[in-house]
Structure formats: C-alpha cells, structure tokens
Coordinates of C-alpha atoms and ligand atoms in Angstrom, one line a residue:
M26 CA 27.2 -37.9 133.6
E27 CA 23.9 -36.2 132.8
S28 CA 23.2 -34.4 136.1
S29 CA 19.8 -33.2 137.2
R30 CA 18.4 -29.9 136.0
L31 CA 16.6 -27.0 137.8
L32 CA 13.4 -25.5 136.4
V33 CA 12.8 -21.9 137.6
E34 CA 9.7 -19.8 137.0
G35 CA 11.0 -16.3 137.5
G36 CA 9.3 -13.1 138.8
R37 CA 8.4 -14.3 142.3
K38 CA 9.6 -12.2 145.2
I39 CA 11.9 -13.9 147.7
E40 CA 10.3 -13.3 151.1
G41 CA 10.9 -15.1 154.4
E42 CA 13.7 -16.6 156.4
I43 CA 16.6 -19.0 155.5
R44 CA 19.0 -20.6 157.9
V45 CA 22.5 -20.7 156.4
H46 CA 24.5 -23.9 156.5
G47 CA 28.0 -24.6 157.6
A48 CA 30.8 -23.3 155.3
K49 CA 32.0 -25.7 152.6
N50 CA 35.4 -24.0 152.5
S51 CA 35.8 -24.6 156.2
V52 CA 34.5 -28.1 156.6
L53 CA 36.9 -29.4 153.9
P54 CA 40.1 -28.4 155.7
I55 CA 38.7 -29.3 159.1
L56 CA 37.8 -32.8 157.8
A57 CA 41.4 -33.2 156.6
A58 CA 42.6 -32.0 160.0
T59 CA 40.8 -34.8 161.8
L60 CA 43.5 -37.1 160.4
L61 CA 46.1 -35.4 162.7
C62 CA 44.3 -36.6 165.9
G63 CA 45.4 -39.7 167.7
I64 CA 49.1 -39.9 166.8
R65 CA 52.0 -39.0 169.0
H66 CA 55.2 -37.7 167.4
T67 CA 58.4 -38.5 169.2
N68 CA 61.7 -37.2 168.0
S69 CA 64.0 -40.2 168.0
G70 CA 67.1 -38.4 167.0
N71 CA 68.6 -39.3 163.7
A72 CA 66.1 -42.1 163.2
G73 CA 63.7 -39.2 162.5
I74 CA 60.2 -39.1 163.9
S75 CA 58.4 -42.0 165.3
R76 CA 54.6 -41.9 165.1
T77 CA 52.6 -44.0 167.5
R78 CA 48.8 -44.2 167.6
T79 CA 47.0 -43.2 170.7
G80 CA 43.6 -44.8 170.0
E81 CA 40.7 -43.0 171.6
A82 CA 42.3 -39.6 171.1
G83 CA 41.5 -39.9 167.4
I84 CA 37.7 -39.1 167.6
S85 CA 36.3 -35.7 166.4
V86 CA 32.6 -34.7 166.3
I87 CA 32.0 -31.9 163.8
H88 CA 28.7 -30.0 163.9
N89 CA 27.0 -27.8 161.3
T90 CA 28.4 -29.7 158.3
A91 CA 26.3 -29.1 155.2
S92 CA 25.2 -32.0 152.9
L93 CA 27.4 -31.1 149.9
S94 CA 28.9 -33.3 147.3
D95 CA 32.4 -31.8 148.1
A96 CA 32.0 -32.7 151.8
F97 CA 30.9 -36.2 150.9
A98 CA 34.0 -36.5 148.6
A99 CA 36.2 -35.4 151.5
M100 CA 34.6 -38.1 153.7
R101 CA 35.3 -40.7 151.0
I102 CA 38.9 -39.7 151.1
L103 CA 39.0 -40.1 154.9
R104 CA 37.4 -43.5 154.6
S105 CA 39.9 -44.5 151.9
L106 CA 42.7 -43.6 154.4
G107 CA 41.2 -45.8 157.1
C108 CA 39.0 -43.4 159.1
E109 CA 35.6 -44.5 160.4
I110 CA 32.9 -41.9 159.7
S111 CA 29.3 -41.6 160.7
R112 CA 26.8 -38.8 159.9
E113 CA 23.8 -37.9 162.0
G114 CA 22.0 -34.9 160.4
S115 CA 24.6 -32.1 160.2
T116 CA 27.0 -33.8 162.7
V117 CA 29.8 -35.9 161.3
T118 CA 31.9 -38.1 163.7
V119 CA 35.4 -39.1 162.5
C120 CA 37.5 -41.7 164.1
S121 CA 41.0 -41.5 162.7
A122 CA 42.6 -43.8 165.3
N123 CA 43.3 -46.6 162.7
A124 CA 44.0 -44.4 159.7
E125 CA 47.3 -45.3 158.1
G126 CA 46.6 -44.6 154.4
D127 CA 49.0 -42.4 152.5
I128 CA 47.5 -42.4 149.1
V129 CA 44.6 -40.3 147.7
S130 CA 43.4 -42.1 144.6
D131 CA 43.5 -40.4 141.2
G132 CA 39.7 -40.6 141.0
L133 CA 39.2 -38.8 144.3
M134 CA 41.8 -36.1 143.4
H135 CA 40.1 -35.4 140.1
E136 CA 36.6 -35.5 141.7
M137 CA 37.6 -32.6 143.9
R138 CA 40.8 -30.6 143.3
S139 CA 40.7 -29.0 146.7
S140 CA 41.6 -32.5 148.0
I141 CA 45.1 -31.1 147.9
V142 CA 44.5 -29.9 151.4
F143 CA 44.8 -33.5 152.5
L144 CA 48.4 -33.5 151.6
G145 CA 49.5 -31.6 154.7
A146 CA 47.3 -33.7 157.0
I147 CA 48.4 -37.1 155.6
L148 CA 52.1 -36.1 155.8
G149 CA 51.5 -34.9 159.4
R150 CA 49.9 -38.2 160.3
V151 CA 51.9 -40.9 158.5
G152 CA 54.9 -39.0 157.1
R153 CA 54.4 -39.8 153.5
C154 CA 51.8 -39.2 150.8
R155 CA 51.2 -40.0 147.2
L156 CA 48.6 -38.2 145.2
S157 CA 48.1 -37.1 141.6
F158 CA 48.5 -33.5 140.7
P159 CA 45.1 -31.8 141.2
G160 CA 43.7 -31.1 137.8
G161 CA 43.0 -27.5 136.9
C162 CA 39.3 -26.7 137.0
E163 CA 36.9 -24.4 135.3
L164 CA 38.4 -21.4 137.0
G165 CA 41.9 -21.9 135.5
P166 CA 45.1 -23.9 136.1
R167 CA 44.9 -23.7 139.9
P168 CA 48.6 -24.2 140.5
I169 CA 50.0 -25.5 143.8
D170 CA 53.5 -24.2 143.6
L171 CA 53.2 -22.3 146.8
H172 CA 52.0 -25.4 148.6
L173 CA 54.9 -27.5 147.4
E174 CA 57.6 -24.7 148.0
A175 CA 56.4 -24.3 151.6
L176 CA 56.3 -28.0 152.4
R177 CA 59.9 -28.3 151.0
R178 CA 60.9 -25.5 153.3
L179 CA 59.5 -27.7 156.1
G180 CA 61.7 -30.6 155.1
V181 CA 59.3 -32.6 152.9
K182 CA 60.9 -34.4 150.0
I183 CA 58.6 -34.1 147.0
T184 CA 59.2 -35.7 143.6
E185 CA 56.9 -35.0 140.8
G186 CA 56.6 -37.3 137.8
H187 CA 53.9 -38.5 135.4
G188 CA 51.4 -36.3 137.2
I189 CA 52.1 -37.9 140.6
L190 CA 53.4 -36.2 143.7
D191 CA 55.4 -38.4 145.9
C192 CA 56.1 -36.8 149.3
T193 CA 58.1 -37.9 152.3
A194 CA 58.4 -36.0 155.5
G195 CA 62.0 -35.4 156.4
V196 CA 63.5 -33.8 159.6
R197 CA 61.6 -30.7 160.3
P198 CA 63.6 -27.5 160.8
L199 CA 63.4 -26.3 164.4
S200 CA 62.1 -23.1 163.0
A201 CA 60.8 -22.1 159.6
D202 CA 59.9 -18.6 158.4
I203 CA 57.8 -18.9 155.2
T204 CA 56.6 -15.9 153.2
L205 CA 53.9 -16.6 150.7
S206 CA 54.1 -14.6 147.4
L207 CA 50.3 -14.4 147.5
P208 CA 48.0 -15.1 150.4
S209 CA 46.8 -18.5 149.1
V210 CA 44.0 -20.0 151.2
G211 CA 45.0 -23.6 150.3
A212 CA 48.7 -23.1 150.8
T213 CA 48.1 -21.5 154.2
E214 CA 45.9 -24.4 155.2
N215 CA 48.4 -27.1 154.1
I216 CA 51.2 -25.4 156.0
M217 CA 49.0 -25.1 159.1
L218 CA 48.1 -28.8 158.9
Y219 CA 51.6 -30.1 158.4
S220 CA 53.2 -27.9 161.1
A221 CA 50.6 -28.4 163.8
V222 CA 52.0 -31.8 165.0
G223 CA 55.7 -32.3 165.6
S224 CA 58.4 -30.1 166.9
G225 CA 59.4 -26.7 165.6
E226 CA 58.0 -23.3 165.1
T227 CA 56.6 -22.3 161.7
V228 CA 55.9 -18.6 160.8
I229 CA 53.7 -17.9 157.8
R230 CA 53.9 -14.4 156.4
N231 CA 51.5 -13.0 153.9
A232 CA 49.2 -15.8 155.1
A233 CA 45.5 -15.9 154.0
R234 CA 43.2 -14.1 156.4
E235 CA 39.9 -15.7 155.3
P236 CA 37.5 -16.6 158.2
E237 CA 37.9 -20.2 157.1
I238 CA 41.5 -20.1 158.1
S239 CA 40.5 -18.9 161.6
D240 CA 37.9 -21.6 161.7
L241 CA 40.5 -24.3 160.9
A242 CA 42.8 -22.8 163.5
G243 CA 39.9 -22.9 166.0
Y244 CA 39.4 -26.6 165.4
L245 CA 43.2 -27.4 165.6
I246 CA 43.6 -25.3 168.8
K247 CA 40.7 -27.2 170.4
C248 CA 42.5 -30.4 169.5
G249 CA 45.6 -29.1 171.4
A250 CA 47.5 -27.2 168.7
K251 CA 49.4 -24.0 169.4
I252 CA 48.5 -21.4 166.8
S253 CA 48.4 -17.6 167.0
G254 CA 47.8 -14.8 164.5
Q255 CA 44.9 -16.5 162.7
G256 CA 43.0 -13.8 160.8
T257 CA 46.1 -11.7 160.4
S258 CA 48.8 -11.9 157.7
T259 CA 51.3 -13.5 160.1
L260 CA 50.5 -17.0 161.5
V261 CA 52.7 -18.7 164.1
I262 CA 52.3 -22.5 164.6
D263 CA 54.2 -24.1 167.4
G264 CA 54.3 -27.9 166.7
V265 CA 53.0 -30.1 169.5
P266 CA 53.7 -33.9 170.0
E267 CA 50.1 -34.9 169.8
L268 CA 46.6 -33.7 169.0
H269 CA 43.4 -35.2 170.5
G270 CA 40.0 -35.1 168.8
C271 CA 37.4 -32.6 169.9
E272 CA 33.8 -31.4 169.3
Y273 CA 33.6 -28.4 167.0
S274 CA 31.0 -26.5 165.1
V275 CA 31.8 -25.3 161.6
M276 CA 31.4 -21.5 160.9
P277 CA 28.5 -20.3 158.7
D278 CA 28.9 -20.3 154.9
R279 CA 29.4 -16.6 154.0
I280 CA 29.2 -17.4 150.3
E281 CA 25.9 -19.3 150.6
A282 CA 24.6 -16.3 152.6
A283 CA 25.6 -13.8 149.9
T284 CA 24.0 -16.0 147.3
Y285 CA 20.6 -15.8 149.0
M286 CA 21.1 -12.0 149.5
G287 CA 21.5 -11.9 145.7
A288 CA 18.2 -13.8 145.3
A289 CA 16.3 -11.3 147.5
A290 CA 18.0 -8.3 145.8
I291 CA 17.2 -9.3 142.2
T292 CA 13.5 -10.2 143.0
R293 CA 13.0 -6.9 145.0
G294 CA 12.1 -9.1 148.0
E295 CA 13.0 -9.2 151.7
L296 CA 14.9 -12.0 153.4
M297 CA 16.0 -12.8 157.0
L298 CA 19.2 -14.9 157.0
T299 CA 19.9 -16.7 160.3
G300 CA 22.8 -18.6 161.6
V301 CA 25.2 -16.3 159.8
R302 CA 28.3 -14.3 161.0
P303 CA 27.9 -10.7 159.7
A304 CA 31.5 -9.9 160.8
D305 CA 32.7 -12.1 157.9
M306 CA 30.6 -10.3 155.3
Y307 CA 31.3 -6.6 155.5
S308 CA 32.6 -6.4 151.9
C309 CA 29.6 -8.3 150.6
M310 CA 27.1 -6.3 152.6
S311 CA 28.6 -3.0 151.5
V312 CA 28.1 -4.0 147.8
F313 CA 24.4 -4.9 148.4
S314 CA 23.9 -1.6 150.2
E315 CA 25.6 0.3 147.4
M316 CA 23.0 -1.4 145.0
G317 CA 20.3 0.3 147.1
C318 CA 19.3 -2.7 149.3
G319 CA 18.6 -2.1 153.0
V320 CA 21.1 -4.4 154.7
Y321 CA 20.7 -4.8 158.5
P322 CA 23.2 -7.2 160.3
Y323 CA 22.7 -8.0 163.9
D324 CA 23.8 -10.9 166.1
D325 CA 23.8 -14.1 164.0
K326 CA 21.3 -12.6 161.4
I327 CA 21.3 -10.4 158.4
F328 CA 18.0 -8.8 157.1
I329 CA 18.1 -7.6 153.5
S330 CA 15.3 -5.6 151.9
A331 CA 15.2 -4.6 148.2
R332 CA 12.2 -2.5 147.8
K333 CA 13.9 0.0 145.4
P334 CA 15.2 -0.9 141.9
I335 CA 18.8 -2.1 142.0
S336 CA 21.2 0.5 140.9
A337 CA 24.6 0.0 139.4
V338 CA 27.6 0.1 141.7
R339 CA 31.1 1.6 141.3
T340 CA 33.8 -0.9 140.4
V341 CA 33.7 -4.2 142.3
R342 CA 37.2 -5.6 142.7
T343 CA 37.7 -9.2 144.0
M344 CA 40.6 -9.3 146.5
P345 CA 41.9 -11.6 149.2
Y346 CA 40.0 -11.3 152.5
P347 CA 38.9 -8.9 153.8
G348 CA 38.4 -7.6 150.3
F349 CA 35.4 -8.5 148.2
P350 CA 35.4 -12.4 147.8
T351 CA 35.9 -13.8 144.3
D352 CA 33.3 -16.5 145.2
C353 CA 30.6 -13.8 145.4
Q354 CA 31.6 -12.2 142.1
P355 CA 29.4 -14.3 139.7
I356 CA 26.4 -13.7 142.1
V357 CA 26.9 -10.0 142.1
M358 CA 27.3 -10.1 138.2
A359 CA 23.9 -11.7 138.0
V360 CA 22.2 -9.1 140.2
L361 CA 23.8 -6.2 138.4
S362 CA 22.7 -7.6 135.1
K363 CA 19.2 -6.4 136.0
S364 CA 19.9 -2.9 137.4
Q365 CA 19.9 0.8 136.5
G366 CA 23.2 1.9 135.1
T367 CA 26.6 0.4 134.3
S368 CA 28.8 -1.5 136.7
V369 CA 32.4 -2.7 136.3
I370 CA 33.8 -5.9 137.9
V371 CA 37.5 -6.6 138.1
E372 CA 38.4 -10.3 138.9
N373 CA 41.9 -10.2 140.4
I374 CA 42.0 -13.8 141.9
F375 CA 41.2 -16.3 139.1
E376 CA 42.1 -16.2 135.4
N377 CA 38.8 -17.4 134.1
R378 CA 35.9 -16.6 136.4
F379 CA 33.4 -14.9 134.1
M380 CA 31.8 -18.2 133.0
A381 CA 28.4 -16.9 134.0
A382 CA 28.6 -14.0 131.5
P383 CA 27.8 -15.9 128.2
E384 CA 24.9 -17.7 130.0
L385 CA 23.5 -14.5 131.4
R386 CA 23.7 -12.9 128.0
R387 CA 21.4 -15.7 126.7
M388 CA 18.9 -14.3 129.3
G389 CA 19.2 -10.8 127.9
A390 CA 22.0 -9.5 130.0
N391 CA 24.4 -6.9 128.5
I392 CA 27.8 -7.9 129.7
K393 CA 31.2 -7.4 128.0
A394 CA 33.9 -9.5 129.7
E395 CA 37.5 -9.3 128.6
G396 CA 40.4 -10.5 130.6
K397 CA 40.0 -9.5 134.2
V398 CA 37.3 -6.9 133.5
A399 CA 33.6 -7.2 133.0
V400 CA 31.4 -4.3 132.1
I401 CA 27.7 -4.9 132.9
E402 CA 25.1 -2.5 131.4
G403 CA 22.1 -3.2 133.5
V404 CA 18.9 -4.1 131.6
K405 CA 15.3 -3.7 132.7
T406 CA 14.3 -7.3 132.1
L407 CA 16.0 -10.6 132.0
Y408 CA 14.2 -13.5 130.1
G409 CA 14.2 -17.1 131.1
A410 CA 16.2 -19.4 128.8
P411 CA 17.9 -22.8 128.8
V412 CA 21.3 -22.2 130.4
R413 CA 24.2 -24.3 131.6
A414 CA 26.3 -24.2 134.8
H415 CA 30.0 -24.3 134.1
D416 CA 31.3 -24.1 137.7
L417 CA 29.9 -23.9 141.2
R418 CA 29.4 -20.2 141.7
A419 CA 28.6 -19.4 138.0
G420 CA 25.8 -22.0 138.4
A421 CA 24.6 -20.3 141.5
A422 CA 24.6 -17.0 139.6
L423 CA 22.3 -18.5 137.0
V424 CA 19.8 -19.5 139.7
V425 CA 19.8 -15.9 141.0
A426 CA 19.3 -14.5 137.5
A427 CA 16.5 -17.0 136.8
L428 CA 14.6 -15.9 139.9
G429 CA 14.7 -12.3 138.6
A430 CA 13.9 -13.2 135.0
E431 CA 10.5 -13.3 133.2
G432 CA 9.4 -16.7 132.3
Q433 CA 11.0 -20.1 132.7
T434 CA 14.7 -20.9 132.9
E435 CA 16.1 -24.4 132.7
I436 CA 19.6 -24.8 134.3
S437 CA 21.6 -27.9 133.4
N438 CA 24.8 -29.3 135.0
V439 CA 23.3 -28.8 138.5
H440 CA 25.9 -31.1 139.9
Y441 CA 28.3 -28.1 140.0
I442 CA 25.8 -26.2 142.2
D443 CA 25.4 -29.2 144.5
R444 CA 29.1 -29.1 145.3
G445 CA 28.5 -25.9 147.4
Y446 CA 24.8 -25.6 148.2
E447 CA 22.8 -28.0 150.3
S448 CA 19.6 -28.5 148.2
I449 CA 19.4 -24.9 146.9
E450 CA 15.9 -25.6 145.5
T451 CA 14.6 -26.4 149.0
A452 CA 16.1 -23.3 150.6
L453 CA 14.8 -20.9 147.9
S454 CA 11.4 -22.6 147.5
S455 CA 10.9 -22.1 151.2
V456 CA 11.0 -18.3 150.7
G457 CA 8.7 -18.1 147.7
A458 CA 10.7 -19.2 144.7
D459 CA 9.1 -21.4 142.1
L460 CA 12.0 -23.7 141.6
R461 CA 12.2 -27.5 141.2
R462 CA 14.7 -30.1 140.3
I463 CA 14.0 -32.5 137.4
Ligands
EPZ515 C1 40.0 -21.4 148.1 O1 40.6 -22.0 146.9 C2 38.5 -21.7 148.0 N1 38.3 -23.2 147.9 C3 37.9 -21.1 146.7 O2 36.5 -21.3 146.7 C4 38.2 -19.6 146.8 O3 37.7 -19.0 145.6 C5 39.7 -19.3 146.9 O4 40.2 -20.0 148.1 C6 40.0 -17.8 147.1 O5 39.3 -17.3 148.2 C7 38.3 -23.9 149.1 O6 38.6 -23.3 150.1 C8 38.1 -25.3 149.0 P1 44.0 -19.8 146.6 P2 42.2 -22.1 146.8 O7 45.0 -20.8 146.9 O8 42.8 -22.4 148.1 C9 46.8 -18.8 142.9 C10 34.5 -22.0 145.8 O9 33.8 -21.6 144.9 N2 47.7 -19.9 143.5 O10 43.8 -18.7 147.6 O11 42.6 -22.9 145.7 C11 45.5 -19.5 142.4 O12 45.7 -19.9 141.0 C12 36.0 -22.1 145.6 O13 34.0 -22.3 146.9 C13 48.9 -20.0 142.9 O14 49.3 -19.4 142.0 O15 42.5 -20.5 146.5 C14 44.5 -18.4 142.4 O16 44.7 -17.5 141.3 C15 36.4 -21.7 144.2 N3 49.8 -21.0 143.5 C16 44.9 -17.6 143.7 O17 46.2 -18.0 144.0 C17 49.4 -21.7 144.5 O18 50.2 -22.6 145.0 C18 44.0 -17.9 144.9 O19 44.1 -19.2 145.1 C19 48.1 -21.6 145.1 C20 47.3 -20.6 144.6

C-alpha cells in the first residue's frame, strides 16, 4: 500500500507550544484490559471456573486517547471480539458486556504485533484464545517466549502449530511466583491481565517498571483489581472474582514528547510541551541537557531551549526503564547527526534498531552503525533528500532530521509514523515547521 508522504522544508526554528497526546504504549494494554470488565469468575471446584457476565459492569470510558492507527487496530480487535466501541474526540467508550470472542484474526495480528497483549485479556475473559504468532517486525524477531512461559506457569495450556497459538485456561495455581529473565514490558502486561481476575496471588519478579505498566495497573485498580508494586521490579497481583468498568485518563506519551524535544533541539528553537509528566522523562531530559539544551520541567510542562549549537554527548545506552528508552534512540541519533563532536549510542534492547542510520546518511549524516553500537560524527549541515521510513521511531527520526536540514526532504512510508503520532504534521506546523502531507 503506497502510503502518504511528508514534504519538509528544513531550516525553520521550532518555536511555540505543543500539547502532548495520550501514550500509545499505554492505551493499547488498557484497551485490552477493558475486556476483563463485566464477567464474574466463580470457582466451581473440579469443574474449573465458571464465567458469568454481569452486564452494565462492562463499560469503560477512556480519556486522552490519541488518534493513532495502532489504537484504531486495537479497537478493531475489540469489536471483532464483540465489544461495542464509540469515540468522541479523545474519549473512547468500550462496552465489553457481550464480548465472547476468543479469536484474534491473522490479519489483525499481522497488522499490529503488539496485539499479543490481547492474549492475557481474552484468556482472562473467556478462558480460551486462538491467535497467530505475532510476526517479527522491523526491529527484529520480537519473540514472546517469556509471555508463553509465564502463562503456562499460571495453568494455561498452550499448543503451538502452523503459526497458531491455541490457549486454554486451566486451573490457576493458588499462588505463582514468576521471575522474568528480562523485564519485558509485554510479558509483564500479559501476566497482569491474566492474573487480575480469578483466584490466586501472582508475584512477578524482574517485572518491567515502565510508566505504562503503572498506568495499566492504575486502570485495573480503578476497575477493582488488587495490584501492588507497580513501578518496581516486583509486582503482586491478587486475583479478584470480578472487575467493573471505570473512567480513566491515559498517561501522556513520553516518546512523543521526546520527539518534539528533538525537533526543537535540532532547529535551535524553543518549545513548551504541555500535558506531559516530567517524572517519566528524566533519562531523556538529561540527554538533551547534556547536548547543551536548556531543559526546564515543571508541573505538567517541559520547556526546552536550544539557543546554543548542539554538542555531542557521552555514550547513550538504551536500557529498560528508568534507563534511556530505546524508543527515543532513533530521535537522539537524528539530533546528534547535526552536532559538534562524536557521540556513541549502544542499543541494548532490540537487535535491529538503527534503521534510521542509512536514511540519515543520505542526508549527509556521518554514522557508522555496527551490531549494537552506532558512532555518530556530528556534521555542520544536513541536506534534504528523499528518504524512507522503515519503522515507527526511525520514521519520526527522519522528520526531526528533515526539520534541521537545508532544503527539502520527502519522507515516504509515513504510515509507520502514523502508528505512533497523531498527525505529526499538524503538531509541528503549529510551532513553525514547514511540513505537509502529500
Ligand atoms: C514495548 O514492546 C513497546 N511496545 C515498544 O515500543 C518498546 O520499544 C518496548 O516495550 C521496550 O520498551 C508497546 O508497548 C506496544 P519488550 P515489547 O517485551 O513489549 C525481548 C514503539 O516504538 N523479548 O520489553 O515488545 C524482545 O525481543 C514500540 O512504541 C524476548 O526475548 O518490548 C526485546 O529485545 C517499539 N522474549 C526485549 O525483550 C519475550 O517474550 C524488550 O521487549 C519478550 C521480549
């Protein structure tokens, strides 16, 4: 599918104010979690668990949801499972009362691999689930071994064959103590979703600590779940017989915020970000400060000023939260491409996340990327060129580079960018960028 393209005239300072949208990586698991509302689990002894629907209790109102293709894909999955969904601006209302689907279609799984987070929610609601193995993606194979191993520890029977996962909930252990070999965000979310409803205590050690995990926990707790330890490496989930829907507001998108900080930095501009949560962004903010930007967080705002030339930074290492987030790595690579000095980036999370490098080189960047390490020798000028987005954040990095380049850049495959940014051209044009979609 030939998606639209972005035409960017570089060299304009970014100056003004942008309100950041709700987080993509939080709204996806929260939408999956709405499935858990409105069913009552009763333990009927050896007959296993009976699940009875409790009608009205299945309605959730989710505020601050961004208009992203990934969010729309998640809503299509919910509809395919029998949920009723309505959207009013950034508020999405989900009624899961009549949802009894247990299959996520192949098409929907391939459209968005993070649909795997529906597995725990569907199992929690109806006790069985069939979905195709999520494909790898541009970032690498994206295995789900930790998800499956943990669900098996929770009594789920999983057979894999011909690319299909066939899962059936069994009798849950009264208590499970699961240690993840790495703090996987998705695996932590799937375990939280599956163990929220039902009986039994689940402990997750080496759990992911990302703010999106705490946001999912916040939603589930408001629905009646018993969860503690969110934001730390040890999560404890005490299963409850039933969750009711609730009204909840999604946390701000820290990666979108960092992207716009990158745009201000590379154009030597000034930007006020509102509707953000600085507490989620210390590792990002410190890298921009190290580059020589003035970064002033306060309340739900961050003010960034880049009046001085951007200087190279010491090594940037991507790490699980609270370390520097891998999703911001391509953005920072773009900004450092036009800086004074040489910087090193070490990508520790994904195998193949330097997809922006070859495209940035077409714009005159001097980047050597090999394995997990990229060496960026800052250049004085980047030049507009026709470039291609290969994945969501690499695409966003090209937009940032194009804003700081001389001349015109045409970015194709913009559908990747639309997965994680609500009309990026509107946001950036509102603060001085000359950027339009064709
Ligand atoms: C989430 O992906 C985010 N996606 C990603 O954002 C983000 O980059 C990533 O977390 C890390 O922060 C969503 O939340 C929808 P992981 P996820 O499981 O859950 C390996 C973006 O741009 N792993 O923490 O898939 C895996 O291969 C996207 O918004 C296993 O080996 O991330 C990777 O190397 C991109 N086995 C590492 O762990 C498993 O079972 C981190 O993966 C699971 C993961």
